[in-house]
mmCIF file of C-alpha atoms in Angstrom:
data_model
loop_
_atom_site.group_PDB
_atom_site.id
_atom_site.type_symbol
_atom_site.label_atom_id
_atom_site.label_comp_id
_atom_site.label_asym_id
_atom_site.label_seq_id
_atom_site.Cartn_x
_atom_site.Cartn_y
_atom_site.Cartn_z
ATOM 1 C CA MET A 1 97.281 147.928 141.154
ATOM 2 C CA THR A 2 95.020 146.357 143.704
ATOM 3 C CA THR A 3 94.118 142.545 143.218
ATOM 4 C CA THR A 4 91.109 140.381 145.084
ATOM 5 C CA VAL A 5 90.193 136.801 144.139
ATOM 6 C CA ALA A 6 86.603 136.101 145.817
ATOM 7 C CA THR A 7 83.850 133.613 145.574
ATOM 8 C CA ALA A 8 80.682 135.415 146.091
ATOM 9 C CA PRO A 9 78.363 134.002 148.330
ATOM 10 C CA GLY A 10 75.848 131.793 146.519
ATOM 11 C CA THR A 11 77.822 131.068 143.953
ATOM 12 C CA ALA A 12 76.771 128.067 142.184
ATOM 13 C CA PRO A 13 78.879 124.717 141.689
ATOM 14 C CA GLY A 14 81.130 124.829 138.684
ATOM 15 C CA GLU A 15 80.844 128.527 138.325
ATOM 16 C CA PRO A 16 83.785 129.717 135.981
ATOM 17 C CA THR A 17 86.177 132.416 137.681
ATOM 18 C CA TYR A 18 86.229 135.227 135.544
ATOM 19 C CA ARG A 19 89.605 137.205 135.414
ATOM 20 C CA ILE A 20 88.092 140.583 135.431
ATOM 21 C CA LEU A 21 90.272 144.084 135.070
ATOM 22 C CA LEU A 22 89.161 147.064 136.442
ATOM 23 C CA VAL A 23 90.606 150.342 134.618
ATOM 24 C CA GLU A 24 89.715 152.920 137.078
ATOM 25 C CA ASP A 25 91.376 155.799 138.734
ATOM 26 C CA ASP A 26 89.026 156.762 141.318
ATOM 27 C CA GLN A 27 89.889 154.816 144.205
ATOM 28 C CA GLY A 28 85.995 155.218 145.286
ATOM 29 C CA ASP A 29 84.190 154.152 142.224
ATOM 30 C CA ALA A 30 86.665 151.032 142.377
ATOM 31 C CA VAL A 31 85.713 150.005 145.917
ATOM 32 C CA LEU A 32 82.148 150.080 144.835
ATOM 33 C CA VAL A 33 82.413 147.809 141.937
ATOM 34 C CA GLU A 34 84.463 145.538 144.276
ATOM 35 C CA GLU A 35 81.819 145.348 146.403
ATOM 36 C CA LEU A 36 79.117 144.940 143.853
ATOM 37 C CA LEU A 37 80.965 141.924 142.251
ATOM 38 C CA LEU A 38 80.857 140.636 145.911
ATOM 39 C CA ASP A 39 77.396 140.424 145.636
ATOM 40 C CA THR A 40 76.556 139.122 142.023
ATOM 41 C CA GLY A 41 77.161 135.173 143.029
ATOM 42 C CA LEU A 42 80.357 135.288 140.437
ATOM 43 C CA ARG A 43 83.151 133.616 140.990
ATOM 44 C CA PHE A 44 86.084 136.230 140.245
ATOM 45 C CA GLU A 45 89.653 137.348 140.485
ATOM 46 C CA LEU A 46 89.627 141.348 140.015
ATOM 47 C CA ILE A 47 92.639 143.171 139.066
ATOM 48 C CA VAL A 48 92.318 146.984 139.021
ATOM 49 C CA HIS A 49 94.498 149.628 137.533
ATOM 50 C CA GLY A 50 94.129 153.243 137.574
ATOM 51 C CA CYS A 51 95.079 153.927 133.752
ATOM 52 C CA LEU A 52 95.109 152.350 130.290
ATOM 53 C CA ALA A 53 99.029 152.280 130.171
ATOM 54 C CA GLU A 54 99.047 149.878 133.430
ATOM 55 C CA ALA A 55 96.220 148.076 132.197
ATOM 56 C CA ARG A 56 98.181 147.140 128.607
ATOM 57 C CA ALA A 57 101.230 146.184 130.567
ATOM 58 C CA GLU A 58 98.735 143.944 132.886
ATOM 59 C CA LEU A 59 97.630 142.212 129.446
ATOM 60 C CA ALA A 60 100.826 141.914 128.274
ATOM 61 C CA ILE A 61 101.684 139.493 130.945
ATOM 62 C CA ARG A 62 98.218 137.523 131.127
ATOM 63 C CA PRO A 63 94.973 138.040 129.540
ATOM 64 C CA VAL A 64 91.850 138.593 131.426
ATOM 65 C CA ASP A 65 87.872 137.685 130.309
ATOM 66 C CA CYS A 66 86.359 141.142 131.235
ATOM 67 C CA ILE A 67 87.605 144.659 131.092
ATOM 68 C CA LEU A 68 85.514 147.020 133.127
ATOM 69 C CA LEU A 69 86.400 150.571 131.587
ATOM 70 C CA ASP A 70 85.772 153.921 133.210
ATOM 71 C CA LEU A 71 85.705 156.420 130.283
ATOM 72 C CA HIS A 72 87.383 159.242 132.126
ATOM 73 C CA LEU A 73 91.154 158.314 132.613
ATOM 74 C CA PRO A 74 94.259 160.141 132.914
ATOM 75 C CA ASP A 75 95.501 158.651 129.793
ATOM 76 C CA ALA A 76 92.702 158.338 127.633
ATOM 77 C CA SER A 77 88.559 159.607 127.372
ATOM 78 C CA GLY A 78 85.617 158.268 125.641
ATOM 79 C CA PRO A 79 85.784 156.228 122.319
ATOM 80 C CA ALA A 80 89.102 156.655 122.418
ATOM 81 C CA ALA A 81 89.553 154.821 125.204
ATOM 82 C CA VAL A 82 87.553 151.432 123.688
ATOM 83 C CA THR A 83 89.131 151.740 120.576
ATOM 84 C CA ALA A 84 92.645 152.012 122.233
ATOM 85 C CA VAL A 85 91.322 148.468 124.759
ATOM 86 C CA ARG A 86 90.266 146.934 121.345
ATOM 87 C CA ARG A 87 93.578 147.454 119.992
ATOM 88 C CA PHE A 88 95.624 145.894 122.207
ATOM 89 C CA ALA A 89 92.747 143.424 123.569
ATOM 90 C CA PRO A 90 91.209 142.542 120.511
ATOM 91 C CA HIS A 91 89.464 139.283 121.698
ATOM 92 C CA THR A 92 88.789 140.168 125.446
ATOM 93 C CA ALA A 93 85.363 141.464 126.707
ATOM 94 C CA VAL A 94 84.874 144.818 127.139
ATOM 95 C CA VAL A 95 82.242 146.667 129.474
ATOM 96 C CA VAL A 96 81.819 150.407 129.643
ATOM 97 C CA LEU A 97 81.090 152.242 133.000
ATOM 98 C CA THR A 98 79.510 155.389 132.109
ATOM 99 C CA GLY A 99 78.339 158.288 134.350
ATOM 100 C CA LEU A 100 74.528 159.329 135.263
ATOM 101 C CA SER A 101 74.963 162.244 132.689
ATOM 102 C CA GLU A 102 76.407 160.715 130.068
ATOM 103 C CA THR A 103 73.303 159.664 128.198
ATOM 104 C CA GLN A 104 75.003 158.788 124.739
ATOM 105 C CA ALA A 105 78.356 157.835 126.041
ATOM 106 C CA GLY A 106 77.468 153.953 126.324
ATOM 107 C CA ALA A 107 75.926 153.955 122.833
ATOM 108 C CA ASP A 108 79.191 155.849 121.559
ATOM 109 C CA ALA A 109 81.373 153.125 123.580
ATOM 110 C CA MET A 110 79.473 150.306 121.939
ATOM 111 C CA ALA A 111 79.928 151.578 118.449
ATOM 112 C CA ALA A 112 83.249 151.779 119.494
ATOM 113 C CA GLY A 113 83.612 147.846 120.061
ATOM 114 C CA ALA A 114 82.587 147.639 123.837
ATOM 115 C CA GLN A 115 80.290 144.334 124.241
ATOM 116 C CA ASP A 116 78.163 146.459 127.135
ATOM 117 C CA TYR A 117 77.789 149.352 129.170
ATOM 118 C CA LEU A 118 76.518 149.582 132.476
ATOM 119 C CA VAL A 119 75.690 153.740 134.110
ATOM 120 C CA LYS A 120 77.719 153.815 137.784
ATOM 121 C CA GLY A 121 74.755 154.427 140.487
ATOM 122 C CA LYS A 122 72.567 152.573 138.414
ATOM 123 C CA VAL A 123 73.298 149.157 138.694
ATOM 124 C CA GLU A 124 72.372 146.576 140.822
ATOM 125 C CA ALA A 125 74.143 142.970 141.333
ATOM 126 C CA ASP A 126 71.896 140.991 139.270
ATOM 127 C CA LEU A 127 72.256 143.351 136.130
ATOM 128 C CA MET A 128 76.076 143.015 136.856
ATOM 129 C CA HIS A 129 76.021 139.322 137.013
ATOM 130 C CA ARG A 130 74.335 139.233 133.619
ATOM 131 C CA THR A 131 76.277 141.745 131.991
ATOM 132 C CA VAL A 132 79.767 140.181 132.942
ATOM 133 C CA ARG A 133 78.640 136.754 131.506
ATOM 134 C CA TYR A 134 77.167 137.624 128.670
ATOM 135 C CA ALA A 135 79.467 140.459 127.691
ATOM 136 C CA VAL A 136 82.220 137.278 128.071
ATOM 137 C CA TYR A 137 80.001 134.925 126.406
ATOM 138 C CA ARG A 138 79.709 137.346 123.511
ATOM 139 C CA SER A 139 83.270 138.106 123.119
ATOM 140 C CA GLN A 140 83.969 134.229 123.028
ATOM 141 C CA THR A 141 81.787 133.441 120.642
ATOM 142 C CA GLU A 142 82.936 136.352 118.105
ATOM 143 C CA ARG A 143 86.107 134.779 118.337
ATOM 144 C CA ALA A 144 85.288 131.483 117.443
ATOM 145 C CA ILE A 145 83.174 132.888 114.353
ATOM 146 C CA LEU A 146 86.591 134.684 113.897
ATOM 147 C CA GLU A 147 88.665 131.651 113.970
ATOM 148 C CA ALA A 148 86.248 129.440 111.843
ATOM 149 C CA GLN A 149 86.263 132.205 109.063
ATOM 150 C CA GLU A 150 89.996 132.412 109.197
ATOM 151 C CA ALA A 151 90.000 128.210 109.127
ATOM 152 C CA ARG A 152 87.527 128.368 106.164
ATOM 153 C CA LEU A 153 89.728 131.056 104.523
ATOM 154 C CA ARG A 154 92.889 128.499 105.117
ATOM 155 C CA ALA A 155 91.176 125.592 103.702
ATOM 156 C CA GLU A 156 90.068 127.392 100.662
ATOM 157 C CA GLU A 157 93.808 128.662 100.143
ATOM 158 C CA ASN A 158 95.161 124.804 100.971
ATOM 159 C CA ALA A 159 93.059 123.554 98.331
ATOM 160 C CA ARG A 160 93.994 125.970 95.718
ATOM 161 C CA LEU A 161 97.727 125.604 96.236
ATOM 162 C CA GLU A 162 96.782 121.726 96.494
ATOM 163 C CA ARG A 163 95.678 121.626 93.063
ATOM 164 C CA GLY A 164 98.739 123.389 91.877
ATOM 165 C CA LEU A 165 101.097 120.692 93.870
ATOM 166 C CA LEU A 166 98.673 117.506 92.861
ATOM 167 C CA PRO A 167 97.651 118.247 89.448
ATOM 168 C CA ARG A 168 95.840 115.398 87.560
ATOM 169 C CA PRO A 169 98.117 113.465 85.516
ATOM 170 C CA ILE A 170 97.913 113.931 81.524
ATOM 171 C CA LEU A 171 97.358 110.210 80.396
ATOM 172 C CA GLY A 172 96.345 109.129 77.254
ATOM 173 C CA THR A 173 96.899 105.577 75.899
ATOM 174 C CA SER A 174 99.981 104.959 78.442
ATOM 175 C CA THR A 175 99.009 101.567 80.506
ATOM 176 C CA VAL A 176 100.962 102.341 83.155
ATOM 177 C CA THR A 177 99.719 102.641 86.528
ATOM 178 C CA VAL A 178 100.430 105.824 88.134
ATOM 179 C CA THR A 179 100.188 106.310 92.097
ATOM 180 C CA THR A 180 100.957 109.714 93.637
ATOM 181 C CA ARG A 181 100.900 110.665 97.390
ATOM 182 C CA TYR A 182 101.264 114.324 98.957
ATOM 183 C CA LEU A 183 101.332 114.888 102.841
ATOM 184 C CA PRO A 184 102.742 118.196 104.458
ATOM 185 C CA GLY A 185 105.153 117.488 107.233
ATOM 186 C CA SER A 186 102.864 119.304 109.854
ATOM 187 C CA GLU A 187 99.193 118.462 110.841
ATOM 188 C CA ARG A 188 98.412 122.229 110.743
ATOM 189 C CA ALA A 189 100.672 123.333 107.558
ATOM 190 C CA LEU A 190 98.914 124.322 104.682
ATOM 191 C CA LEU A 191 101.314 122.813 102.431
ATOM 192 C CA GLY A 192 104.898 122.456 101.938
ATOM 193 C CA GLY A 193 107.540 122.747 99.111
ATOM 194 C CA ASP A 194 107.610 119.208 97.799
ATOM 195 C CA PHE A 195 105.356 118.708 94.245
ATOM 196 C CA LEU A 196 105.380 115.822 91.619
ATOM 197 C CA ASP A 197 103.724 115.184 88.273
ATOM 198 C CA VAL A 198 103.137 113.050 85.367
ATOM 199 C CA VAL A 199 102.771 113.655 81.813
ATOM 200 C CA GLU A 200 102.308 111.766 78.707
ATOM 201 C CA ALA A 201 103.513 113.998 76.067
ATOM 202 C CA ASP A 202 103.044 113.820 72.229
ATOM 203 C CA ASP A 203 106.017 111.533 71.615
ATOM 204 C CA GLY A 204 104.096 108.871 73.872
ATOM 205 C CA LEU A 205 106.687 108.723 76.577
ATOM 206 C CA LEU A 206 105.992 109.050 80.276
ATOM 207 C CA HIS A 207 107.527 111.975 81.667
ATOM 208 C CA VAL A 208 107.555 112.239 85.459
ATOM 209 C CA VAL A 209 108.937 114.767 88.130
ATOM 210 C CA VAL A 210 108.940 114.642 92.109
ATOM 211 C CA GLY A 211 110.940 117.759 93.678
ATOM 212 C CA ASP A 212 111.647 119.089 96.995
ATOM 213 C CA VAL A 213 111.934 122.649 97.877
ATOM 214 C CA SER A 214 114.207 123.676 100.464
ATOM 215 C CA GLY A 215 112.339 124.910 103.426
ATOM 216 C CA HIS A 216 108.771 124.860 104.909
ATOM 217 C CA GLY A 217 105.605 127.413 104.519
ATOM 218 C CA PRO A 218 104.132 129.234 102.042
ATOM 219 C CA ASP A 219 107.378 130.418 100.193
ATOM 220 C CA ALA A 220 108.634 127.084 99.519
ATOM 221 C CA ALA A 221 105.028 126.147 98.866
ATOM 222 C CA ALA A 222 104.622 128.768 96.104
ATOM 223 C CA LEU A 223 108.130 128.039 94.469
ATOM 224 C CA GLY A 224 106.926 124.426 94.463
ATOM 225 C CA VAL A 225 103.732 125.339 92.358
ATOM 226 C CA CYS A 226 105.641 127.419 90.090
ATOM 227 C CA LEU A 227 108.015 124.728 89.566
ATOM 228 C CA ARG A 228 105.465 122.241 88.723
ATOM 229 C CA ILE A 229 103.674 124.336 86.296
ATOM 230 C CA ALA A 230 107.034 125.496 84.727
ATOM 231 C CA TRP A 231 108.000 121.833 84.194
ATOM 232 C CA ARG A 232 104.652 120.934 83.029
ATOM 233 C CA SER A 233 104.523 123.726 80.425
ATOM 234 C CA LEU A 234 107.924 123.112 79.173
ATOM 235 C CA VAL A 235 107.756 119.321 78.743
ATOM 236 C CA LEU A 236 104.528 119.831 76.966
ATOM 237 C CA GLY A 237 106.684 122.247 74.593
ATOM 238 C CA GLY A 238 109.500 119.763 73.951
ATOM 239 C CA HIS A 239 111.948 120.361 76.441
ATOM 240 C CA ARG A 240 114.068 117.658 77.896
ATOM 241 C CA GLY A 241 116.924 116.318 80.370
ATOM 242 C CA PRO A 242 119.879 119.254 81.274
ATOM 243 C CA ASP A 243 117.920 121.692 78.741
ATOM 244 C CA LEU A 244 114.548 121.493 80.891
ATOM 245 C CA LEU A 245 116.667 121.566 84.321
ATOM 246 C CA HIS A 246 118.594 124.415 83.521
ATOM 247 C CA LEU A 247 115.142 126.153 82.251
ATOM 248 C CA MET A 248 113.733 125.184 85.929
ATOM 249 C CA GLU A 249 116.336 126.219 87.469
ATOM 250 C CA ARG A 250 116.698 130.110 85.585
ATOM 251 C CA ILE A 251 112.682 129.906 87.424
ATOM 252 C CA LEU A 252 113.578 129.117 90.543
ATOM 253 C CA ILE A 253 116.235 131.853 90.793
ATOM 254 C CA ALA A 254 113.783 134.290 89.044
ATOM 255 C CA GLU A 255 111.022 133.414 92.008
ATOM 256 C CA ARG A 256 113.026 132.976 95.197
ATOM 257 C CA GLY A 257 114.334 136.768 94.944
ATOM 258 C CA LEU A 258 116.675 137.568 97.798
ATOM 259 C CA GLN A 259 115.871 134.354 99.749
ATOM 260 C CA THR A 260 118.295 131.267 99.876
ATOM 261 C CA LEU A 261 115.782 128.732 98.529
ATOM 262 C CA PHE A 262 116.810 125.675 96.132
ATOM 263 C CA ALA A 263 115.262 122.664 95.006
ATOM 264 C CA THR A 264 116.088 119.015 94.672
ATOM 265 C CA CYS A 265 114.496 117.063 91.694
ATOM 266 C CA ALA A 266 114.064 113.910 89.660
ATOM 267 C CA LEU A 267 113.075 113.787 86.166
ATOM 268 C CA LEU A 268 112.365 110.400 84.666
ATOM 269 C CA THR A 269 111.204 109.731 81.114
ATOM 270 C CA PHE A 270 109.475 106.270 81.025
ATOM 271 C CA ASP A 271 109.713 104.434 77.434
ATOM 272 C CA GLN A 272 107.335 101.113 77.806
ATOM 273 C CA ALA A 273 108.213 100.149 74.763
ATOM 274 C CA ALA A 274 111.848 99.979 74.699
ATOM 275 C CA GLY A 275 111.744 98.945 78.348
ATOM 276 C CA THR A 276 114.384 101.894 79.874
ATOM 277 C CA ALA A 277 113.659 104.738 81.999
ATOM 278 C CA THR A 278 115.854 107.415 81.497
ATOM 279 C CA VAL A 279 116.672 109.602 84.636
ATOM 280 C CA HIS A 280 118.202 112.789 85.422
ATOM 281 C CA LEU A 281 118.666 113.802 89.409
ATOM 282 C CA ALA A 282 119.689 117.074 90.669
ATOM 283 C CA GLY A 283 120.342 116.522 93.799
ATOM 284 C CA HIS A 284 117.911 113.875 94.478
ATOM 285 C CA HIS A 285 117.521 110.314 95.609
ATOM 286 C CA ASP A 286 118.028 107.378 93.082
ATOM 287 C CA PRO A 287 114.698 105.553 92.229
ATOM 288 C CA LEU A 288 113.820 102.487 93.833
ATOM 289 C CA LEU A 289 112.689 99.625 91.278
ATOM 290 C CA THR A 290 110.511 96.548 92.714
ATOM 291 C CA THR A 291 110.547 93.671 90.766
ATOM 292 C CA ALA A 292 108.390 90.115 91.568
ATOM 293 C CA ALA A 293 112.152 88.103 91.357
ATOM 294 C CA ASP A 294 114.360 90.729 93.545
ATOM 295 C CA GLY A 295 111.905 92.948 95.735
ATOM 296 C CA THR A 296 112.870 96.375 96.266
ATOM 297 C CA ARG A 297 116.221 97.951 95.178
ATOM 298 C CA GLU A 298 117.996 101.022 94.891
ATOM 299 C CA VAL A 299 118.809 101.687 91.254
ATOM 300 C CA PRO A 300 122.142 103.612 91.281
ATOM 301 C CA ALA A 301 121.945 106.918 89.114
ATOM 302 C CA ALA A 302 124.249 109.600 88.189
ATOM 303 C CA HIS A 303 123.796 112.643 90.496
ATOM 304 C CA GLY A 304 123.703 116.351 89.646
ATOM 305 C CA ILE A 305 123.819 119.587 91.716
ATOM 306 C CA ALA A 306 120.615 120.678 92.990
ATOM 307 C CA LEU A 307 118.654 123.473 91.288
ATOM 308 C CA GLY A 308 119.820 126.972 92.718
ATOM 309 C CA ILE A 309 122.996 126.003 94.109
ATOM 310 C CA ALA A 310 125.584 126.536 91.391
ATOM 311 C CA PRO A 311 123.871 127.984 88.569
ATOM 312 C CA GLU A 312 126.812 128.188 86.606
ATOM 313 C CA LEU A 313 127.638 123.915 86.572
ATOM 314 C CA ARG A 314 124.724 123.267 84.362
ATOM 315 C CA SER A 315 125.530 119.648 84.854
ATOM 316 C CA TRP A 316 122.699 117.128 85.103
ATOM 317 C CA PRO A 317 124.248 113.598 83.668
ATOM 318 C CA VAL A 318 121.869 111.082 82.494
ATOM 319 C CA THR A 319 121.214 107.392 83.612
ATOM 320 C CA VAL A 320 119.405 104.886 81.206
ATOM 321 C CA ILE A 321 117.559 102.119 83.296
ATOM 322 C CA PRO A 322 117.009 98.772 81.449
ATOM 323 C CA LEU A 323 113.493 97.425 82.667
ATOM 324 C CA PRO A 324 111.933 94.234 83.466
ATOM 325 C CA ALA A 325 108.726 93.153 81.655
ATOM 326 C CA ALA A 326 106.603 94.221 84.738
ATOM 327 C CA GLY A 327 107.684 95.995 88.163
ATOM 328 C CA ALA A 328 107.383 99.138 89.890
ATOM 329 C CA LEU A 329 109.411 102.287 89.762
ATOM 330 C CA THR A 330 109.094 104.772 92.788
ATOM 331 C CA LEU A 331 110.356 108.486 93.398
ATOM 332 C CA TYR A 332 109.796 109.729 96.632
ATOM 333 C CA THR A 333 111.188 112.932 98.758
ATOM 334 C CA ASP A 334 113.177 112.754 102.040
ATOM 335 C CA GLY A 335 110.149 113.120 104.239
ATOM 336 C CA LEU A 336 109.756 109.284 103.648
ATOM 337 C CA THR A 337 113.451 108.247 104.920
ATOM 338 C CA GLU A 338 114.011 111.209 107.358
ATOM 339 C CA GLY A 339 111.741 110.000 110.265
ATOM 340 C CA HIS A 340 113.195 108.088 113.064
ATOM 341 C CA ASN A 341 113.114 104.439 113.097
ATOM 342 C CA GLY A 342 111.350 103.133 115.996
ATOM 343 C CA ASP A 343 112.903 103.654 119.230
ATOM 344 C CA ALA A 344 116.329 103.684 117.913
ATOM 345 C CA ALA A 345 118.264 107.112 117.733
ATOM 346 C CA GLY A 346 118.578 106.455 114.342
ATOM 347 C CA ARG A 347 116.963 107.597 110.753
ATOM 348 C CA LEU A 348 114.698 104.920 109.151
ATOM 349 C CA GLY A 349 116.960 105.834 105.755
ATOM 350 C CA VAL A 350 116.925 103.952 102.555
ATOM 351 C CA GLU A 351 117.747 100.789 103.669
ATOM 352 C CA GLY A 352 115.122 101.110 106.643
ATOM 353 C CA LEU A 353 112.409 101.930 103.468
ATOM 354 C CA LEU A 354 113.551 98.860 101.379
ATOM 355 C CA THR A 355 113.138 96.607 104.440
ATOM 356 C CA LEU A 356 109.787 98.314 105.116
ATOM 357 C CA ILE A 357 108.506 97.984 101.530
ATOM 358 C CA ASP A 358 109.086 94.404 101.134
ATOM 359 C CA ARG A 359 108.080 93.651 104.380
ATOM 360 C CA LEU A 360 104.402 94.917 103.733
ATOM 361 C CA PRO A 361 102.104 93.251 101.929
ATOM 362 C CA HIS A 362 102.092 93.411 98.139
ATOM 363 C CA THR A 363 98.179 94.653 97.543
ATOM 364 C CA ASP A 364 97.635 96.980 94.671
ATOM 365 C CA PRO A 365 100.002 99.940 94.274
ATOM 366 C CA ALA A 366 97.628 102.392 95.985
ATOM 367 C CA ALA A 367 97.070 100.481 99.341
ATOM 368 C CA HIS A 368 101.300 99.395 99.405
ATOM 369 C CA VAL A 369 102.166 102.622 99.051
ATOM 370 C CA ASP A 370 99.866 104.151 101.731
ATOM 371 C CA SER A 371 100.352 101.339 104.082
ATOM 372 C CA VAL A 372 104.352 102.048 103.353
ATOM 373 C CA ILE A 373 103.739 105.980 104.678
ATOM 374 C CA LYS A 374 101.798 104.718 107.375
ATOM 375 C CA GLU A 375 104.186 102.386 108.947
ATOM 376 C CA ALA A 376 107.027 105.173 108.415
ATOM 377 C CA HIS A 377 104.813 107.566 110.250
ATOM 378 C CA ALA A 378 104.651 105.012 113.220
ATOM 379 C CA LEU A 379 107.710 104.481 113.565
ATOM 380 C CA ASN A 380 108.587 108.386 113.634
ATOM 381 C CA ALA A 381 106.074 107.838 116.553
ATOM 382 C CA GLY A 382 104.650 111.488 116.118
ATOM 383 C CA ARG A 383 107.901 113.581 116.020
ATOM 384 C CA HIS A 384 107.809 116.537 113.522
ATOM 385 C CA SER A 385 108.610 115.322 110.033
ATOM 386 C CA ASP A 386 109.675 116.570 106.649
ATOM 387 C CA ASP A 387 106.994 116.886 103.695
ATOM 388 C CA LEU A 388 106.675 113.922 101.710
ATOM 389 C CA ALA A 389 105.944 113.098 98.166
ATOM 390 C CA VAL A 390 105.719 109.799 96.181
ATOM 391 C CA LEU A 391 105.224 108.833 93.078
ATOM 392 C CA ARG A 392 104.831 105.182 91.922
ATOM 393 C CA LEU A 393 104.664 103.833 88.215
ATOM 394 C CA ASP A 394 103.481 99.798 87.880
ATOM 395 C CA TRP A 395 103.668 98.482 84.667
ATOM 396 C CA ARG A 396 103.369 95.134 82.784
ATOM 397 C CA ARG A 397 104.578 94.822 79.175
ATOM 398 C CA ARG A 398 101.970 92.339 77.210
#
């Protein structure tokens, strides 16, 4: 291998440095290419290797902007050489060097994926200059287009998953105000495994679920969507309490396959006429109750085990919470409490969340929930956080 770093005479100010890999087994031709590059006005770093195997090893260490590829190498020749290079350097500009007698070789090489070709012995400095610059530009443009297409497909996939995780509440005559928020833990994540839903069933009661599938990424998100859809179908089918949780657990076990995913879950049935909330917790947090007189507090509820950990137990005790004439109930996932509490080493936790909720102005429910999430994220100072789902019910009996 030989390496040359050079700024050709007459190089324009601000000219980028092109990192060029020449794959050429003829030392005489390699010297001619280097001399030609020195006459182009380009700022460049030239690395020379004599075969594809050496070129592959070089690219595994550090990428290049352009590959100048001879079509007659000890370990590859013709269009097959281009195909091989495109396989291990798919986003790098490739310019093929052909011989004077190879009239069809350049076209065949471009059909195999090269950006351009040059004929040895007929290349002037200006042509080399334009060819390298345009080949790099086309390669970068193709990559940008590909990344834009992939981003569009991810956005479409994200929208489909989001429709599954964040459905429209099914509400009929209820006067309860429902506020929901969902945020993935990572800015680049599609969605996480948190899920929530609200349904007013034929019995006139408001049924709520908030859950959190362990882990992150597409597997957790897909399982979260599955559990949310299963919950809605089962609730509309008349299933309640431990029976409902048992069926959801069976679905979780069937859908997770060999993975060790589990899910925490909170079920809540809101009876505004009776002034009660019936709660079943499967490894999930206690709900929060907000009133004008007492502020926000955690409502102790009996706890059962998370879904998928010990299916044989099937134990999810019930808690009936008496409700005031007016107030708010909040269910949430641990993404709201596990972030850092400002500069302190500890986590925000439930106590920190309660203080935060009461400290912020109690405007309309949606604005208040948004303020709580924004402040919790600010305290976490941009550190990685878990997925987050919040569901709040506000009521006032007439």
